[in-house]
C-alpha positions as protocol buffer text, in pm:
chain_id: "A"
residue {
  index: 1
  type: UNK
  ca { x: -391 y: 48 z: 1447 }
}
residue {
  index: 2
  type: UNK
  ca { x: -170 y: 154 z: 1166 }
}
residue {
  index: 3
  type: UNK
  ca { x: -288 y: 526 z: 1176 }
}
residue {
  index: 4
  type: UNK
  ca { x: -435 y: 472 z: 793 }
}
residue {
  index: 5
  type: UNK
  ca { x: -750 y: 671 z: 739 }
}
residue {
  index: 6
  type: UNK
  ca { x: -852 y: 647 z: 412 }
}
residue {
  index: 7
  type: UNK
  ca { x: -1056 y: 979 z: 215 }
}
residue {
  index: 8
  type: UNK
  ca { x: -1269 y: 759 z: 60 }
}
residue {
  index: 9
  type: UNK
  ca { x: -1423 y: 1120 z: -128 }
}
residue {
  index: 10
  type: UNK
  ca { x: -1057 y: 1228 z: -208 }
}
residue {
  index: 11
  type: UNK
  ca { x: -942 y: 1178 z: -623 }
}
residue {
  index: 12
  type: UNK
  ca { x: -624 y: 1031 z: -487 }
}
residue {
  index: 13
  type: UNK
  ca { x: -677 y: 687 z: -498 }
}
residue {
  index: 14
  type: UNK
  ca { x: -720 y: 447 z: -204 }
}
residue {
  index: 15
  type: UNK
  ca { x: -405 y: 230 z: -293 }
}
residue {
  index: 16
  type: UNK
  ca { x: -235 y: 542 z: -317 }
}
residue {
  index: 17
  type: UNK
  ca { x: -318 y: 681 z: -15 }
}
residue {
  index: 18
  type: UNK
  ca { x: -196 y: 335 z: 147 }
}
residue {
  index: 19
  type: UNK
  ca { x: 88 y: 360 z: 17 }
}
residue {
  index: 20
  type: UNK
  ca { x: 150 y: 696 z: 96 }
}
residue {
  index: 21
  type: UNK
  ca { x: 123 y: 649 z: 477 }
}
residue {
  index: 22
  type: UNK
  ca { x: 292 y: 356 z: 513 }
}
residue {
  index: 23
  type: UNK
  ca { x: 579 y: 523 z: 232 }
}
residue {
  index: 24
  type: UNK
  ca { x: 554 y: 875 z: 576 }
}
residue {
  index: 25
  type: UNK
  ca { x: 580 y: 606 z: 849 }
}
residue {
  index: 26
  type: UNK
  ca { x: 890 y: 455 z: 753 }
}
residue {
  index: 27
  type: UNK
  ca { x: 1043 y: 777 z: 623 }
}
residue {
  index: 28
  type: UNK
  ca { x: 922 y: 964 z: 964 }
}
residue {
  index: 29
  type: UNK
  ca { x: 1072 y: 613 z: 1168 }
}
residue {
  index: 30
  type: UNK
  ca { x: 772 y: 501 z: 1288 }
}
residue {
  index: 31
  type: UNK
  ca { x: 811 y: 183 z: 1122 }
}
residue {
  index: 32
  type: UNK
  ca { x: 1139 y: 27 z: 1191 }
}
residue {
  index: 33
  type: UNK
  ca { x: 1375 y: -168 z: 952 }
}
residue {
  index: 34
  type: UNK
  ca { x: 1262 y: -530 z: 975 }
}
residue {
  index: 35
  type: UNK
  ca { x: 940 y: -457 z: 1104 }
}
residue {
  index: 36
  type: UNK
  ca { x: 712 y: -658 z: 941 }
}
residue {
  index: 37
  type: UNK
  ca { x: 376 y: -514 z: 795 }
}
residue {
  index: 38
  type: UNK
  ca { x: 22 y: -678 z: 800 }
}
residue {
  index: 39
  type: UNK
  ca { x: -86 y: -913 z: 588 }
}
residue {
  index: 40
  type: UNK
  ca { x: -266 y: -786 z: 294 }
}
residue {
  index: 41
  type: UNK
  ca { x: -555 y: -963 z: 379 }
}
residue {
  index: 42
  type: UNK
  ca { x: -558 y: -834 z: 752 }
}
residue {
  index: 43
  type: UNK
  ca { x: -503 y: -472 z: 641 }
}
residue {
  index: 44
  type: UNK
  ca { x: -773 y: -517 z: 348 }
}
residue {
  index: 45
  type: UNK
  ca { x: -1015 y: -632 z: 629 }
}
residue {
  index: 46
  type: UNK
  ca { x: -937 y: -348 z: 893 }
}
residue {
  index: 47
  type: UNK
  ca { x: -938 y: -110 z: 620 }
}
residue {
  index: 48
  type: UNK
  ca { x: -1251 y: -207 z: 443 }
}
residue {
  index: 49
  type: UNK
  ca { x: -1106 y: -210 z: 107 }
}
residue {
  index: 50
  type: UNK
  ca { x: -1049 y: -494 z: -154 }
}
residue {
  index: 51
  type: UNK
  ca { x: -722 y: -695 z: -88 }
}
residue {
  index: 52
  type: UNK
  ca { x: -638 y: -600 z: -448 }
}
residue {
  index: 53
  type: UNK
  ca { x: -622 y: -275 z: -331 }
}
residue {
  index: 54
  type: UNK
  ca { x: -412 y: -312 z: -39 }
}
residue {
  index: 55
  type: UNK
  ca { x: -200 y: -573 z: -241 }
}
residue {
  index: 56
  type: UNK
  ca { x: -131 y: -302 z: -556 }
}
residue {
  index: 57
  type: UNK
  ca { x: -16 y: -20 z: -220 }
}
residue {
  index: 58
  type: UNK
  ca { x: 241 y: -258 z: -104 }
}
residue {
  index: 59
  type: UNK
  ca { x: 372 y: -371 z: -468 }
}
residue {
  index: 60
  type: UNK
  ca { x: 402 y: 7 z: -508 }
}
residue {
  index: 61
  type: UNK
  ca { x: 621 y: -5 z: -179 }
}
residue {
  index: 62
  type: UNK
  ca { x: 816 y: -287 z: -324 }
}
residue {
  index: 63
  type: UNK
  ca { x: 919 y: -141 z: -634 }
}
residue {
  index: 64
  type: UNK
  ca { x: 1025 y: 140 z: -495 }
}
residue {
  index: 65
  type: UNK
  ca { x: 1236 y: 0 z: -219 }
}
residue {
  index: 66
  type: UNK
  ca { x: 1100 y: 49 z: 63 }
}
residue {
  index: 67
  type: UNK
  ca { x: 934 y: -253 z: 202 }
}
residue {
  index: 68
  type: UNK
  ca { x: 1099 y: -603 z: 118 }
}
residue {
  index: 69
  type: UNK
  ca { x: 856 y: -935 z: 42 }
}
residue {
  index: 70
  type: UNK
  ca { x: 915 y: -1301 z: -18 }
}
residue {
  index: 71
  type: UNK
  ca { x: 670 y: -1549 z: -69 }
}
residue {
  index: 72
  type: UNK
  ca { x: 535 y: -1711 z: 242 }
}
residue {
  index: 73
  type: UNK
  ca { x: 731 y: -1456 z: 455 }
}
residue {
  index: 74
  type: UNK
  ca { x: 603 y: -1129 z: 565 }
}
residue {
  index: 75
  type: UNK
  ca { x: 674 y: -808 z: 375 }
}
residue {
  index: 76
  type: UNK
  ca { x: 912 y: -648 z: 630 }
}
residue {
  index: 77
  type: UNK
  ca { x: 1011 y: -260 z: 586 }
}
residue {
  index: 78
  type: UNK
  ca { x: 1397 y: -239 z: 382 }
}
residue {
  index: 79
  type: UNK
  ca { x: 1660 y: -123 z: 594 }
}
residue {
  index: 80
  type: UNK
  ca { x: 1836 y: 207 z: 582 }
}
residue {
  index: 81
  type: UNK
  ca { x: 1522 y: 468 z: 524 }
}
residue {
  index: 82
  type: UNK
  ca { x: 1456 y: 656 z: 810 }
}
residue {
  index: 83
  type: UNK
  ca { x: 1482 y: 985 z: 767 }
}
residue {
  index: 84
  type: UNK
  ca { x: 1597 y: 1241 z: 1036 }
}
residue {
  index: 85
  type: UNK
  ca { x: 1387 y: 1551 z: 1056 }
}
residue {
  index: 86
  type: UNK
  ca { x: 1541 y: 1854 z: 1099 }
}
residue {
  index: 87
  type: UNK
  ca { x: 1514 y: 2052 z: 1372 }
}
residue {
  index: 88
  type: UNK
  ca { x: 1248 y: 2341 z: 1401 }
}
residue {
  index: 89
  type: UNK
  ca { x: 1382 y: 2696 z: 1437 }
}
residue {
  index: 90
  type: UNK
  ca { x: 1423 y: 2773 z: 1804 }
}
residue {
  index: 91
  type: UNK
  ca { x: 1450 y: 2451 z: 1947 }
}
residue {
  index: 92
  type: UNK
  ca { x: 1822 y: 2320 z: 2070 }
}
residue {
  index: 93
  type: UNK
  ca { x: 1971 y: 2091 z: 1820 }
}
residue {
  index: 94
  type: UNK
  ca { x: 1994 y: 1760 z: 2010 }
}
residue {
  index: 95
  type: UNK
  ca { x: 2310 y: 1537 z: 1847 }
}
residue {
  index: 96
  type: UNK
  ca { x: 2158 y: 1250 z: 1741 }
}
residue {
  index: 97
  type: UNK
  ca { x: 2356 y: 922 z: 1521 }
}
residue {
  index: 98
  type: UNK
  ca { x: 2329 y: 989 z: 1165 }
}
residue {
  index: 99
  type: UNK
  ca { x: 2240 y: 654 z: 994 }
}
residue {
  index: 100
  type: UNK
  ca { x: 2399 y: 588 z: 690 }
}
residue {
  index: 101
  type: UNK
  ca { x: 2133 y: 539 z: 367 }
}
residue {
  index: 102
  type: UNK
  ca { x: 2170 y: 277 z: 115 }
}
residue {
  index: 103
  type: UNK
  ca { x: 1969 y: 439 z: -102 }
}
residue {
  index: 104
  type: UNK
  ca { x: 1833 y: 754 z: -185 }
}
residue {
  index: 105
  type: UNK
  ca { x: 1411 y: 765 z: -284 }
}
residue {
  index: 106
  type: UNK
  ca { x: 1345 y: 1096 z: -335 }
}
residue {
  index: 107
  type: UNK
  ca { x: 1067 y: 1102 z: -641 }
}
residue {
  index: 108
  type: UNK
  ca { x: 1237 y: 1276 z: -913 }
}
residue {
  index: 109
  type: UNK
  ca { x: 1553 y: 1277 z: -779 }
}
residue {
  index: 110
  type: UNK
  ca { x: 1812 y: 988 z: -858 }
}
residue {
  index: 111
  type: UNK
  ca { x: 2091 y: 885 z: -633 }
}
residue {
  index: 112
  type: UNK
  ca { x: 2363 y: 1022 z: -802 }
}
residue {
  index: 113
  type: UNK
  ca { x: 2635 y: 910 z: -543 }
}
residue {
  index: 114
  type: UNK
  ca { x: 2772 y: 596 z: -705 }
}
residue {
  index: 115
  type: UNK
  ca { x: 2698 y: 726 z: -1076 }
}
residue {
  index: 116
  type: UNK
  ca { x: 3051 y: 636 z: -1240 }
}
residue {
  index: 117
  type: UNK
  ca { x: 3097 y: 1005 z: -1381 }
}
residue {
  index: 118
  type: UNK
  ca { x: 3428 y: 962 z: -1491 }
}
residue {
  index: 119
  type: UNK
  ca { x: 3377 y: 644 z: -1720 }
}
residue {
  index: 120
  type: UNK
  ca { x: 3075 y: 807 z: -1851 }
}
residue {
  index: 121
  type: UNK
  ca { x: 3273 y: 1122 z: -1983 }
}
residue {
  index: 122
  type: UNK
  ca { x: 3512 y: 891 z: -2120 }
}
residue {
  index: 123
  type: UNK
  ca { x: 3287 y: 705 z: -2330 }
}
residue {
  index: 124
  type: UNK
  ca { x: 3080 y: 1037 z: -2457 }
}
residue {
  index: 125
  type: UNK
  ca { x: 3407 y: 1190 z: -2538 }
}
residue {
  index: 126
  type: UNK
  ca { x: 3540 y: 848 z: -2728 }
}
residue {
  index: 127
  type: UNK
  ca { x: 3176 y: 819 z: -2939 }
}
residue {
  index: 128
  type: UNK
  ca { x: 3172 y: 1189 z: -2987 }
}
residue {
  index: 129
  type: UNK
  ca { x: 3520 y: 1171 z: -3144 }
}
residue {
  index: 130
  type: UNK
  ca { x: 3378 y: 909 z: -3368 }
}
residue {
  index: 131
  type: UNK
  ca { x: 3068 y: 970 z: -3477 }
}
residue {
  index: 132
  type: UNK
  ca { x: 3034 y: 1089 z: -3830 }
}
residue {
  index: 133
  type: UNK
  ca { x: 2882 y: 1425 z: -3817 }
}
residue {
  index: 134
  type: UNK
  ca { x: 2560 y: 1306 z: -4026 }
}
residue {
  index: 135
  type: UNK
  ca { x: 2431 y: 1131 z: -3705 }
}
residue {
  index: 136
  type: UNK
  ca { x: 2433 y: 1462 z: -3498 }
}
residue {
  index: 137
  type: UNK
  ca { x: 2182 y: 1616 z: -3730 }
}
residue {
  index: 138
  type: UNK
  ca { x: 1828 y: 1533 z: -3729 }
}
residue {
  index: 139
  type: UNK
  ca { x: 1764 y: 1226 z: -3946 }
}
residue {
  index: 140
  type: UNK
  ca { x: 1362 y: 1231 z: -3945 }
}
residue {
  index: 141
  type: UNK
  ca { x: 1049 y: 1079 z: -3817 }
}
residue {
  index: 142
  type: UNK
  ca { x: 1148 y: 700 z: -3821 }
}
residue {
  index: 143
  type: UNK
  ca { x: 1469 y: 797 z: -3657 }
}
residue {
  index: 144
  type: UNK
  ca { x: 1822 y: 621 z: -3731 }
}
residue {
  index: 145
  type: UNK
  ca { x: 1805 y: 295 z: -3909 }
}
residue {
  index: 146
  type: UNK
  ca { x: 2025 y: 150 z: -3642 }
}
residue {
  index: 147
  type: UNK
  ca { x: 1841 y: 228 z: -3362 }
}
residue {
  index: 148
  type: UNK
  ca { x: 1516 y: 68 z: -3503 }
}
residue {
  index: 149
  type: UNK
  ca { x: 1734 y: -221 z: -3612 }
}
residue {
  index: 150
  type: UNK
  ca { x: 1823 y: -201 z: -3226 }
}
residue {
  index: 151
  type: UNK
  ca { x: 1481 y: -157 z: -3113 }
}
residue {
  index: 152
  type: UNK
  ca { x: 1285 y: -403 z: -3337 }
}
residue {
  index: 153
  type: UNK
  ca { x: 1563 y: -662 z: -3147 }
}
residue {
  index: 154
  type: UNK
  ca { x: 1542 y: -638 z: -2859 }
}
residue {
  index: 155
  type: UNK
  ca { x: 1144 y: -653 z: -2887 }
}
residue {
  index: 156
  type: UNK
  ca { x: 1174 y: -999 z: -3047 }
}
residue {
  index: 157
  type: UNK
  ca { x: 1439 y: -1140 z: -2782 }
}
residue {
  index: 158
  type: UNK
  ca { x: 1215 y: -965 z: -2458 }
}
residue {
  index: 159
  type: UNK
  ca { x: 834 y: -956 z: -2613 }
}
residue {
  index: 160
  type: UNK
  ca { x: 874 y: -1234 z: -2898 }
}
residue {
  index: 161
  type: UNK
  ca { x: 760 y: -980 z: -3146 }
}
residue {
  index: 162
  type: UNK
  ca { x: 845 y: -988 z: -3502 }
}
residue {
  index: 163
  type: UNK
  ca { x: 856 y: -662 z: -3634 }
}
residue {
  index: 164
  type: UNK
  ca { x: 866 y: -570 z: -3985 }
}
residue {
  index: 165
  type: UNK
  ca { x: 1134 y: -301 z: -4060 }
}
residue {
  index: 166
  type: UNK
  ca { x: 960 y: -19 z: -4278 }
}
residue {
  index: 167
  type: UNK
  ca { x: 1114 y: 239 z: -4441 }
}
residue {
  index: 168
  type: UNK
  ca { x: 884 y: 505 z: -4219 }
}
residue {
  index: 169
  type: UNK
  ca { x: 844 y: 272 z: -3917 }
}
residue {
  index: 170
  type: UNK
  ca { x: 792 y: -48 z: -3720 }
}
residue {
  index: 171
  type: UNK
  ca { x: 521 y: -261 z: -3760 }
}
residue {
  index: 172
  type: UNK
  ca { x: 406 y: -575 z: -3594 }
}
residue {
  index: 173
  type: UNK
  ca { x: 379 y: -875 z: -3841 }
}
residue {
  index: 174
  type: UNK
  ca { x: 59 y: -1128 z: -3798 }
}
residue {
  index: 175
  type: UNK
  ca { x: 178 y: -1398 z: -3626 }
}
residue {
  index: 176
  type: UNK
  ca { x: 260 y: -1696 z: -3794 }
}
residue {
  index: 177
  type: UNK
  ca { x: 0 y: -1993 z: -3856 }
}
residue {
  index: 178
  type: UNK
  ca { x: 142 y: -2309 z: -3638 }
}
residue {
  index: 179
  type: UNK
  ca { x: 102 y: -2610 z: -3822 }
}
């Protein structure tokens, strides 16, 4: 029904592969924005695979853009993918509506369209002008005091890790006894 047909004797993995046709179908327009996708259950079932499986394709889709999901809704394809193929040598062009993307998902290629080029060039030119000249040299393994300061930081504010500040490197401290 949803033209998947897994290689179950290929090395590319099966949630891979899942994701990879349902990633063509929406590029190629054969899934439409809004159009909602199977359950993961149903697609597990129809598929023969674990639901884990089919669940890890479409997070995969998710993070990447192209497929939207909120709980106890469907996950419905994102709008503004489709991609227009061009047309083969010898055939007539036909004229067709270009539709405007919202995003570009290339793999290895970032959407450079809204990159504010301008302000960035402003602030390399204002920290170049200020940086002391010992910081553009290399500084050694552990790297610049400041940055690990930085680093160890943010750790303990997003992974609640206390990190000792060594002289060569970070190191996690034991956690502490609750009493």
């Amino acid at each position: 029904m949803w033209g998947i047909e897994l290689q179950r004797q290929s090395e590319v993995p099966l949630k891979r592969q899942i994701y990879q046709v349902l990633r063509d179908q929406i590029l190629n327009g054969r899934l439409h924005a809004g159009e909602a996708l199977p359950s993961t259950r149903e697609l597990a079932n129809e598929l023969k695979v674990s639901r884990n499986t089919v669940n890890e394709a479409y997070e995969m889709l998710i993070v990447e853009g192209f497929v939207l999901s909120r709980q106890g809704a469907p996950t419905r394809v994102a709008e503004g993918l489709y991609l227009e193929k061009k047309p083969e040598v010898g055939s007539p062009a036909q004229e067709k509506p270009t539709l405007p993307f919202l995003a570009d998902f290339r793999t290895g290629q970032p959407d450079l369209r809204q990159f504010p080029r301008h302000v960035w060039q402003q602030i390399s030119q204002k920290t170049m002008q200020e940086m002391p000249p010992s910081l553009l040299g290399y500084t050694g393994p552990e790297g610049l005091p400041r940055l690990r300061e930085e680093i160890s930081g943010w750790l303990f504010r997003a992974r609640e890790f206390r990190l000792m500040l060594k002289k060569s490197s970070l190191r996690r401290e034991p956690p502490m006894p609750c009493i």
